[in-house]
XYZ file of C-alpha atoms in Angstrom:
658
model
C 15.236 31.563 81.965
C 15.120 27.515 84.238
C 17.228 24.715 83.937
C 16.769 20.905 81.723
C 19.146 18.885 84.322
C 18.777 14.940 82.013
C 20.391 11.863 83.354
C 20.404 8.918 81.537
C 22.241 5.209 82.644
C 23.315 3.869 80.017
C 23.068 0.403 80.522
C 19.127 0.907 80.168
C 19.603 1.868 76.577
C 21.354 -1.432 74.227
C 24.063 -0.407 71.618
C 23.762 0.033 68.885
C 26.686 -0.529 66.932
C 30.779 -2.105 67.359
C 34.244 -2.433 65.532
C 35.994 -4.657 66.673
C 40.153 -4.467 65.717
C 43.322 -6.420 65.794
C 44.820 -4.643 68.102
C 42.137 -5.901 71.773
C 40.378 -2.350 70.724
C 36.448 -2.046 69.822
C 34.828 1.334 68.615
C 31.700 1.131 69.770
C 28.357 3.484 68.137
C 25.638 4.732 70.853
C 22.476 6.809 70.474
C 20.335 8.152 73.024
C 16.969 9.437 72.848
C 16.698 13.223 74.536
C 14.005 16.004 74.488
C 15.779 19.509 75.079
C 13.807 21.915 76.297
C 14.907 25.812 75.012
C 18.022 27.042 76.971
C 19.702 24.768 78.359
C 20.605 21.353 78.861
C 22.576 19.780 81.667
C 23.135 15.794 80.210
C 24.649 13.303 82.077
C 25.892 9.798 81.427
C 25.611 7.159 83.428
C 28.014 3.743 84.122
C 29.744 3.939 80.976
C 33.600 1.425 80.264
C 35.682 2.064 82.616
C 38.948 2.402 80.112
C 36.704 4.877 77.194
C 38.868 7.228 75.515
C 38.278 9.212 72.195
C 34.622 9.959 72.852
C 32.934 11.990 70.459
C 29.776 13.183 69.892
C 26.619 13.678 66.918
C 23.099 13.704 66.146
C 22.841 17.365 67.686
C 21.724 19.395 64.096
C 21.971 23.252 63.696
C 19.128 23.562 66.987
C 21.101 22.491 69.251
C 24.548 23.443 70.220
C 27.628 21.553 72.349
C 28.329 23.712 74.659
C 30.795 22.435 76.932
C 31.769 18.359 77.516
C 32.880 16.182 79.727
C 34.379 12.531 80.256
C 34.775 11.767 83.471
C 37.311 8.123 83.101
C 36.338 5.370 86.011
C 35.588 8.024 89.191
C 32.032 7.417 88.669
C 32.332 5.990 92.606
C 28.136 5.900 92.249
C 28.406 3.269 89.632
C 28.369 1.154 91.881
C 26.155 1.405 95.038
C 24.468 0.795 91.658
C 21.289 -1.798 92.368
C 21.324 -3.142 88.702
C 25.146 -3.518 89.462
C 26.307 -6.880 90.022
C 27.582 -6.571 92.462
C 25.091 -4.224 94.492
C 23.064 -8.121 93.199
C 24.963 -10.515 95.068
C 25.993 -8.208 98.424
C 21.904 -7.985 98.447
C 21.852 -11.972 97.956
C 24.929 -12.584 100.513
C 23.246 -9.423 103.779
C 19.770 -12.576 102.428
C 21.319 -15.668 103.405
C 23.328 -13.637 106.373
C 19.993 -13.147 108.297
C 18.631 -16.806 107.371
C 21.705 -18.713 108.859
C 20.754 -15.480 111.704
C 17.187 -16.924 112.002
C 17.969 -20.798 111.572
C 20.530 -20.205 115.231
C 17.533 -18.592 116.783
C 15.413 -22.131 116.391
C 18.443 -24.386 117.014
C 18.399 -22.354 119.899
C 14.222 -22.970 120.456
C 15.355 -26.536 120.233
C 17.911 -26.201 122.893
C 16.187 -24.324 124.796
C 13.257 -26.943 125.573
C 14.463 -29.448 125.631
C 16.480 -29.001 129.061
C 13.473 -27.725 130.177
C 12.331 -31.113 129.404
C 14.717 -31.940 131.283
C 13.952 -30.098 134.532
C 10.770 -32.441 134.923
C 10.267 -35.018 137.376
C 7.546 -36.525 139.397
C 7.380 -34.976 142.323
C 7.067 -32.032 140.622
C 4.760 -33.478 137.292
C 0.996 -35.181 137.873
C 0.650 -38.157 135.607
C -2.176 -36.448 133.569
C 0.310 -32.793 133.022
C 3.213 -34.886 131.970
C 0.851 -37.027 128.972
C -0.256 -32.840 128.599
C 3.085 -31.070 128.456
C 4.786 -34.269 126.059
C 2.030 -33.854 123.722
C 3.063 -30.308 122.772
C 6.792 -30.922 122.833
C 6.586 -32.899 120.297
C 4.929 -31.499 118.440
C 6.931 -27.963 119.119
C 9.623 -29.745 118.950
C 8.113 -31.397 114.810
C 7.769 -26.643 114.287
C 10.613 -26.056 114.785
C 12.884 -28.909 112.251
C 10.510 -28.079 110.340
C 11.503 -24.809 110.337
C 15.028 -25.486 110.560
C 14.538 -27.909 107.419
C 12.455 -24.884 105.354
C 15.315 -22.812 106.479
C 18.387 -24.819 105.002
C 16.962 -25.228 101.793
C 16.118 -21.396 100.799
C 20.114 -20.433 102.733
C 21.472 -23.036 99.076
C 18.665 -21.583 96.940
C 20.173 -18.486 97.864
C 23.763 -19.981 97.906
C 23.502 -21.539 94.234
C 21.803 -17.823 93.196
C 25.229 -16.006 94.577
C 27.550 -18.820 92.880
C 25.628 -18.486 89.520
C 25.674 -14.641 89.229
C 28.994 -13.972 90.681
C 30.237 -16.860 87.917
C 28.224 -15.137 85.872
C 28.527 -10.814 86.359
C 30.271 -8.886 83.905
C 34.104 -8.277 83.048
C 34.507 -4.843 83.633
C 34.116 -2.385 85.337
C 32.317 0.736 84.547
C 32.685 3.332 86.983
C 33.151 6.796 83.881
C 30.498 9.503 82.928
C 29.491 11.711 80.363
C 28.649 15.276 81.499
C 27.768 16.800 79.021
C 25.456 21.071 78.896
C 24.092 21.807 74.990
C 22.492 24.671 74.660
C 18.697 24.163 72.150
C 16.493 27.127 70.756
C 14.041 25.591 70.238
C 11.721 22.627 72.435
C 13.299 20.128 69.828
C 13.898 15.865 70.124
C 16.785 14.270 68.771
C 18.789 11.527 68.551
C 22.493 12.757 70.515
C 24.613 9.604 69.225
C 27.865 8.003 71.414
C 31.166 6.800 69.565
C 33.707 6.034 71.646
C 36.956 3.313 71.988
C 37.520 0.541 74.073
C 40.075 -1.167 75.148
C 39.922 -5.301 76.126
C 38.099 -6.757 73.365
C 39.139 -8.516 70.496
C 38.615 -11.431 67.787
C 39.885 -14.294 65.672
C 39.781 -15.925 63.145
C 38.190 -20.631 62.959
C 37.368 -22.068 60.661
C 34.771 -25.551 60.197
C 35.766 -27.314 56.702
C 32.886 -29.584 56.555
C 32.851 -32.213 53.732
C 30.367 -35.576 52.762
C 31.224 -38.876 51.717
C 29.745 -42.408 48.679
C 31.072 -44.848 50.240
C 34.100 -43.750 51.777
C 34.686 -41.799 48.881
C 35.508 -38.347 50.525
C 33.538 -35.392 47.967
C 35.335 -33.387 46.232
C 32.875 -30.879 46.929
C 33.808 -28.955 50.743
C 32.125 -26.088 52.460
C 34.234 -23.802 54.687
C 32.574 -22.028 57.568
C 33.984 -18.574 58.099
C 33.401 -18.557 61.694
C 35.326 -15.545 63.887
C 35.286 -16.109 68.112
C 34.996 -12.508 69.218
C 35.668 -12.535 73.643
C 35.365 -8.779 75.439
C 35.313 -7.945 79.269
C 34.192 -4.192 79.038
C 32.005 -3.876 81.663
C 28.787 -2.911 79.071
C 27.142 -6.392 77.516
C 27.004 -6.445 72.844
C 23.371 -6.688 73.383
C 21.471 -6.707 69.226
C 24.219 -5.564 67.919
C 25.467 -4.260 64.729
C 28.703 -6.109 64.630
C 32.219 -5.993 62.911
C 35.507 -7.303 62.917
C 37.685 -5.584 61.572
C 41.361 -6.298 60.934
C 42.735 -3.235 60.846
C 45.900 -2.573 63.499
C 43.599 0.453 65.274
C 45.510 3.172 67.993
C 49.203 0.756 66.833
C 49.880 3.383 63.878
C 52.311 5.998 64.588
C 52.604 9.089 66.402
C 54.420 10.828 63.706
C 56.249 10.873 61.476
C 59.393 7.929 61.230
C 63.062 10.089 60.475
C 65.189 8.303 57.553
C 68.672 9.232 59.557
C 71.365 7.914 57.114
C 73.039 5.226 55.983
C 77.163 4.947 55.940
C 79.819 2.514 53.673
C 82.576 0.382 55.865
C 84.129 -1.666 56.223
C 82.561 -4.957 55.863
C 83.573 -7.608 59.235
C 84.439 -11.141 58.405
C 81.406 -12.637 57.899
C 82.191 -15.470 59.853
C 82.343 -14.210 63.019
C 83.766 -16.608 65.822
C 81.398 -14.955 68.575
C 78.356 -14.872 66.654
C 76.704 -13.212 63.609
C 77.507 -10.160 62.187
C 75.257 -6.852 62.527
C 72.424 -6.682 59.914
C 73.200 -4.604 57.628
C 74.203 -3.215 53.749
C 78.283 -3.959 53.101
C 79.734 -2.912 50.091
C 82.587 -5.005 48.805
C 85.465 -4.286 46.031
C 85.021 -6.893 43.252
C 88.656 -7.136 42.911
C 89.467 -8.029 46.539
C 87.206 -11.177 45.941
C 88.860 -11.563 42.574
C 92.378 -11.349 45.336
C 90.885 -13.744 47.687
C 89.348 -15.735 44.743
C 93.020 -16.049 42.965
C 94.574 -16.765 46.112
C 92.004 -19.919 47.351
C 92.046 -21.224 44.757
C 96.203 -22.931 45.093
C 94.399 -24.925 48.088
C 90.704 -26.119 47.228
C 90.302 -30.244 45.486
C 86.545 -31.074 44.037
C 86.550 -33.140 46.077
C 83.207 -34.295 46.207
C 81.805 -35.684 50.066
C 79.613 -38.096 49.495
C 80.386 -39.516 46.072
C 83.759 -40.776 45.070
C 87.415 -40.600 46.080
C 87.602 -37.524 46.161
C 90.273 -36.175 43.167
C 92.855 -33.479 43.468
C 93.194 -31.242 40.708
C 94.393 -28.006 40.063
C 92.193 -25.576 39.909
C 91.304 -24.169 36.542
C 89.759 -28.553 36.245
C 88.532 -28.160 39.484
C 84.789 -29.066 37.974
C 81.801 -29.113 41.144
C 80.473 -32.153 42.568
C 77.095 -33.012 41.694
C 74.591 -33.885 45.029
C 73.843 -36.896 43.781
C 74.877 -37.633 40.717
C 78.566 -39.460 39.534
C 80.345 -37.976 41.300
C 77.702 -36.322 44.007
C 76.451 -38.087 47.257
C 74.358 -40.617 46.263
C 76.256 -41.218 42.801
C 78.445 -44.182 41.608
C 81.952 -44.466 43.241
C 84.874 -42.313 41.237
C 87.508 -44.736 39.697
C 90.458 -44.095 42.255
C 93.160 -42.701 40.506
C 95.604 -44.790 40.401
C 99.149 -43.938 42.361
C 102.838 -45.517 42.021
C 102.325 -48.187 44.394
C 98.129 -49.086 43.531
C 96.848 -47.431 46.250
C 93.368 -47.256 46.804
C 91.854 -43.573 46.614
C 92.798 -40.354 44.184
C 95.867 -39.175 43.269
C 98.939 -38.145 45.714
C 101.648 -35.460 46.027
C 105.150 -37.092 46.233
C 105.662 -36.164 51.101
C 102.876 -38.677 51.294
C 104.599 -41.412 49.573
C 107.574 -40.446 52.067
C 105.709 -40.984 54.466
C 103.828 -43.493 54.068
C 100.116 -41.018 55.691
C 98.419 -39.623 52.994
C 97.875 -35.658 53.546
C 96.028 -34.789 56.067
C 92.761 -31.500 54.566
C 93.555 -28.440 55.566
C 92.197 -26.938 58.830
C 88.848 -25.319 59.359
C 89.573 -21.532 59.732
C 88.609 -20.077 62.018
C 86.492 -16.589 60.471
C 85.305 -18.111 56.935
C 86.804 -16.468 54.038
C 86.326 -13.577 51.591
C 86.125 -15.911 48.260
C 84.344 -17.713 45.549
C 84.881 -21.386 46.561
C 81.301 -23.219 46.368
C 79.779 -25.722 48.734
C 77.254 -28.737 47.869
C 74.510 -29.377 49.338
C 76.699 -32.478 50.775
C 80.310 -30.845 50.967
C 81.137 -31.442 46.897
C 83.429 -28.135 46.759
C 83.934 -26.356 43.296
C 85.566 -23.403 42.109
C 83.329 -21.130 40.794
C 84.294 -18.623 38.066
C 86.096 -14.934 38.989
C 83.975 -12.578 37.619
C 85.859 -9.964 35.967
C 86.227 -6.926 36.481
C 87.184 -2.971 37.434
C 89.055 -2.099 40.915
C 85.706 0.523 41.179
C 83.396 -1.728 41.171
C 81.112 -2.725 44.650
C 79.306 -5.545 44.982
C 76.313 -5.147 47.394
C 75.169 -7.967 49.862
C 72.274 -7.906 51.940
C 72.428 -10.352 54.609
C 70.854 -11.142 57.636
C 71.107 -13.641 61.169
C 73.955 -15.752 59.357
C 77.139 -15.680 58.044
C 77.105 -15.723 53.871
C 79.395 -15.703 50.775
C 80.167 -13.691 47.883
C 77.987 -16.140 46.074
C 74.563 -14.819 48.133
C 72.096 -13.866 45.549
C 71.337 -10.178 46.505
C 67.775 -10.506 49.076
C 65.178 -8.351 48.057
C 63.334 -6.829 51.478
C 59.011 -5.514 49.990
C 57.086 -3.448 52.258
C 53.886 -3.048 51.760
C 50.892 -0.828 53.403
C 48.923 -3.282 55.169
C 45.638 -3.591 54.082
C 42.102 -3.424 56.338
C 39.606 -5.809 56.182
C 35.772 -5.678 57.530
C 33.695 -8.348 57.935
C 30.531 -7.590 58.923
C 28.227 -9.881 60.813
C 24.988 -10.433 59.199
C 22.230 -10.679 62.214
C 22.663 -8.373 65.054
C 25.493 -10.209 67.777
C 24.884 -10.635 71.801
C 28.579 -10.325 73.120
C 28.433 -10.366 76.728
C 31.225 -9.027 78.757
C 32.083 -12.328 80.492
C 35.521 -12.511 78.882
C 34.589 -15.867 77.270
C 34.678 -16.471 73.239
C 31.677 -16.324 71.444
C 31.457 -17.029 67.878
C 29.533 -15.933 65.441
C 28.728 -16.838 61.800
C 30.946 -14.176 58.631
C 30.736 -16.542 55.900
C 29.533 -19.633 54.581
C 32.018 -20.823 51.865
C 32.167 -23.925 49.292
C 35.437 -24.565 47.339
C 35.899 -27.350 45.055
C 39.421 -29.025 46.472
C 41.580 -32.455 45.064
C 42.140 -35.428 47.732
C 45.227 -37.121 47.421
C 46.490 -40.104 49.707
C 49.908 -38.752 51.937
C 51.760 -41.369 54.015
C 55.688 -41.673 55.969
C 55.822 -44.860 56.282
C 59.278 -44.681 58.118
C 57.426 -42.418 60.522
C 53.915 -42.770 60.413
C 52.404 -45.499 58.854
C 49.187 -45.168 58.100
C 47.869 -43.087 55.257
C 46.166 -39.346 55.326
C 43.865 -38.023 53.025
C 45.072 -34.340 52.849
C 42.627 -31.758 50.639
C 44.329 -28.585 48.440
C 41.149 -26.224 48.681
C 42.199 -23.192 46.243
C 40.361 -19.963 48.135
C 38.541 -19.370 44.585
C 36.158 -16.733 47.143
C 36.043 -12.692 47.841
C 37.806 -13.223 51.108
C 40.470 -13.686 52.686
C 41.733 -16.683 54.774
C 42.987 -15.365 58.121
C 44.682 -17.682 60.432
C 43.594 -20.203 62.044
C 42.366 -23.095 64.138
C 40.062 -25.571 61.439
C 38.091 -27.940 62.192
C 37.316 -30.864 59.932
C 33.922 -31.872 60.149
C 32.592 -35.465 57.908
C 29.358 -36.906 57.518
C 28.370 -34.042 60.642
C 31.299 -35.989 62.673
C 34.407 -34.619 64.189
C 36.734 -35.821 62.622
C 39.960 -33.712 63.824
C 42.216 -30.325 63.845
C 44.408 -28.494 61.610
C 46.019 -25.016 61.376
C 46.124 -22.514 58.721
C 49.293 -21.138 60.010
C 49.663 -18.208 56.855
C 46.589 -14.986 55.432
C 45.265 -16.849 52.736
C 44.696 -14.990 50.124
C 41.986 -15.350 46.988
C 43.606 -16.935 44.330
C 45.941 -18.816 46.724
C 45.615 -22.620 47.851
C 46.175 -24.065 50.942
C 46.106 -27.446 52.340
C 43.398 -29.427 55.318
C 44.064 -32.607 57.432
C 40.985 -34.677 57.038
C 42.113 -37.606 58.914
C 43.937 -40.380 58.667
C 42.200 -43.311 56.051
C 41.170 -46.855 58.016
C 39.887 -48.733 54.863
C 43.818 -48.439 53.917
C 47.158 -51.359 55.512
C 50.705 -49.684 55.582
C 53.382 -52.214 55.803
C 57.049 -50.891 56.213
C 59.697 -52.892 55.499
C 63.956 -52.212 56.191
C 66.689 -54.421 56.162
C 70.401 -54.685 55.639
C 73.530 -56.730 54.812
C 77.340 -55.714 56.289
C 80.155 -56.790 54.401
C 83.797 -56.055 55.296
C 86.180 -55.121 52.640
C 89.753 -54.696 53.375
C 91.787 -51.908 52.075
C 95.394 -53.100 50.907
C 98.463 -51.299 52.457
C 97.967 -47.941 51.278
C 93.526 -47.421 51.812
C 90.925 -48.261 55.875
C 89.526 -50.959 56.251
C 85.725 -50.363 55.629
C 82.351 -51.954 55.671
C 79.317 -51.814 52.885
C 75.870 -51.369 54.669
C 73.163 -52.212 51.521
C 69.575 -51.272 52.911
C 66.601 -52.383 51.754
C 63.447 -49.995 52.267
C 60.037 -51.057 50.794
C 56.954 -50.140 51.736
C 53.955 -51.648 50.481
C 49.524 -50.044 49.998
C 46.935 -52.445 50.664
C 43.195 -49.869 49.091
C 40.268 -52.449 50.846
C 38.429 -49.743 49.070
C 36.228 -50.751 46.678
C 36.962 -47.779 44.503
C 40.824 -47.100 42.729
C 42.826 -43.931 44.900
C 43.852 -42.751 42.492
C 46.726 -40.042 43.778
C 48.301 -42.075 46.729
C 51.907 -40.044 47.599
C 54.688 -42.372 49.825
C 57.212 -39.767 51.327
C 60.654 -41.919 51.613
C 64.155 -41.105 52.701
C 67.722 -41.386 52.718
C 69.881 -40.878 55.696
C 72.850 -38.518 54.299
C 76.112 -37.202 56.115
C 78.273 -34.348 56.557
C 81.565 -36.438 57.099
C 83.647 -36.390 54.279
C 84.664 -40.835 55.834
C 81.115 -41.745 54.841
C 79.890 -43.003 51.312
C 75.902 -43.119 50.365
C 74.778 -44.575 47.809
C 71.725 -44.907 45.897
C 71.112 -47.637 43.587
C 67.818 -47.742 43.526
C 65.005 -46.300 42.241
C 67.591 -46.274 39.320
C 67.880 -42.596 38.366
C 66.851 -41.392 40.807
C 70.576 -40.348 42.455
C 71.737 -37.668 38.752
C 68.380 -35.783 38.962
C 67.437 -33.304 39.940
C 64.469 -31.161 42.198
C 61.773 -30.940 40.159
C 62.477 -33.939 38.520
C 60.158 -36.556 37.725
C 61.321 -40.129 37.416
C 59.024 -41.950 35.765
C 59.994 -46.287 36.831
C 58.417 -48.106 34.223
C 56.049 -49.680 36.418
C 52.082 -49.205 35.565
C 52.552 -45.094 36.438
C 55.127 -45.744 39.194
C 56.819 -42.457 39.407
C 59.121 -41.161 41.758
C 60.942 -37.948 42.298
C 62.801 -36.193 45.213
C 60.522 -34.386 47.812
C 59.677 -30.577 46.701
C 62.332 -28.274 49.448
C 59.229 -25.823 49.900
C 56.683 -27.540 51.196
C 58.162 -28.373 54.183
C 59.636 -31.948 54.100
C 63.227 -31.224 52.392
C 63.962 -32.842 49.039
C 67.458 -33.328 47.046
C 69.756 -31.715 49.605
C 68.051 -34.411 52.462
C 67.821 -37.508 51.403
C 63.650 -36.646 51.257
C 62.123 -38.996 48.161
C 58.706 -39.126 47.132
C 57.008 -41.810 45.047
C 53.261 -41.387 42.699
C 51.090 -44.019 41.677
C 47.954 -46.182 41.898
C 46.225 -48.394 44.358
C 43.757 -50.839 42.348
C 40.921 -51.651 44.987
C 41.291 -54.572 46.437
C 44.992 -54.399 45.226
C 48.244 -54.294 46.733
C 50.923 -51.859 45.459
C 55.094 -51.960 46.898
C 57.726 -49.305 46.113
C 61.905 -49.952 46.494
C 64.709 -47.944 48.212
C 67.939 -49.318 47.780
C 71.005 -47.239 48.661
C 74.756 -48.679 50.006
C 76.622 -46.909 52.680
C 81.018 -47.364 52.497
C 81.606 -46.671 56.238
C 85.715 -46.877 58.041
C 85.801 -49.650 59.907
C 85.878 -49.150 63.763
C 83.864 -46.565 64.568
C 80.177 -46.927 65.521
C 78.192 -45.656 63.142
C 74.115 -44.433 63.512
C 71.341 -43.068 61.273
C 69.590 -40.380 63.703
C 66.829 -38.911 62.512
C 66.579 -35.900 62.661
C 63.072 -33.976 62.780
C 61.979 -31.703 60.555
C 60.393 -28.335 62.609
C 59.563 -26.556 60.472
């Protein structure tokens, strides 16, 4: 029985489909139509990617069977000399260029020899008629040599450009793998052999175009999100007319064996205020009775004074009240009336020892290590005592901490681990992704959305109004993180970024650029008054700051959703007091509380801490108003800063990098 040998050049057959994973790998499906004879057939498939692995076959059916299969990875040296390969084409072009350059050198020598011969002619040996004939021949021959040299120069330039083009467009990656298979068939038959394998050096990332239009300068509430993907690959083979699928699955990232659970051990807690760095991660159990003992010990020492409110009042632990950060006893609250001492001194009550020396007692020194107490501290330093919980000595409290030091009042951290679900995006049309390592863009979907447009400004940082759209993902697609190009009226405006994956039903925001038809003016003035403290109080300065934001609407339509962010400074030094005067009532308000100031719908409140702008604890406030077309509105913030005299104080800007 004779043996049939089949040799297939993989590059001569197009790829059927490709699935690109997020782990820089792809699954490639190829099909090769072959004709088998009855008996033994030897098959060789050449020019497969060098980084190929996990190869499998299909399509033989029941008539033919695979007796032997061998995939030789990266050892097919004959692929280097394939006349269709880029390297072989460049080699042939280079050889042709060198041949033309050699011919040009011969022409140059021919012209030099002709010139040299002409210099040997003299009137003694050559008659005038012969000299005339020689000159005609000399000129004609020189012209032919010069013309031939010019043509050679042009050919050399063209071949050089072709070489540069081939090198630039050469496929990245090698195809030096091959498959050798032995197939036994019971009869003569034609089959389509399927080859599926995994390759490396490929990736894809999500990218977007947010497109919208305007009418008389007003952005439309309807937007179209073009869900795109940038695909790169340098596997060594071009994906031509292939069905492309993009998957979020992290193939090959799964563990090769089941994880071991190990064991969990109860041990004594380390000090939470570790001097040499944060404590190690873990779950620590502490006795609740020990917590109560520490609490009773510290209740004899801690006072309930506020860091930035009125003067601290020393009291026993049983009478200590939590200080509000921005309330009457808080950071931006009104100054508490001083408790009059025996000599009328300014400030809180002082014990007898302080009058004996004439000096107020110093605050207790900070502990090097954090103590295990139930002392609570408000966001701006006001110390308050928490009521200890009644627990039996056998009770335990479980505290889970991650990085920084914690205290007994820390809420338990809930750790959620989910099985990652993969998504597959099928490109509607066949794709052509060459193996060049460059990013090629394909369209996944065009999704219409309804959006809410807001006009937002942070004038203290940048006195411009930005257009921000709030979009709810009403589609069935999960929007992966990636850059978003904003296109308004077919003109590029800006690029923003989706920092997190957006699930169906979630909201995301995108900046549409700034609004050139609005004008923002931010002014801040200050006035300082010197106050003498008297015999028993320090001299100090009180500076009143006034911040005014004015917004002028040049549009022909009303701006109904103006948002203005402003800030009041904070300080962690107990010697500095900040008292918020205007807007009225904001000092006592909590986060998420919106105050109606009473000026034609003007509202104010502390910024939402969850949106990255801080909130009450950072002194960031948020105005909300409307601006009628062609009119100007103003918002006023006023606060006082009381500092000891003789020390230079400055207001530093701390950027928010979150």
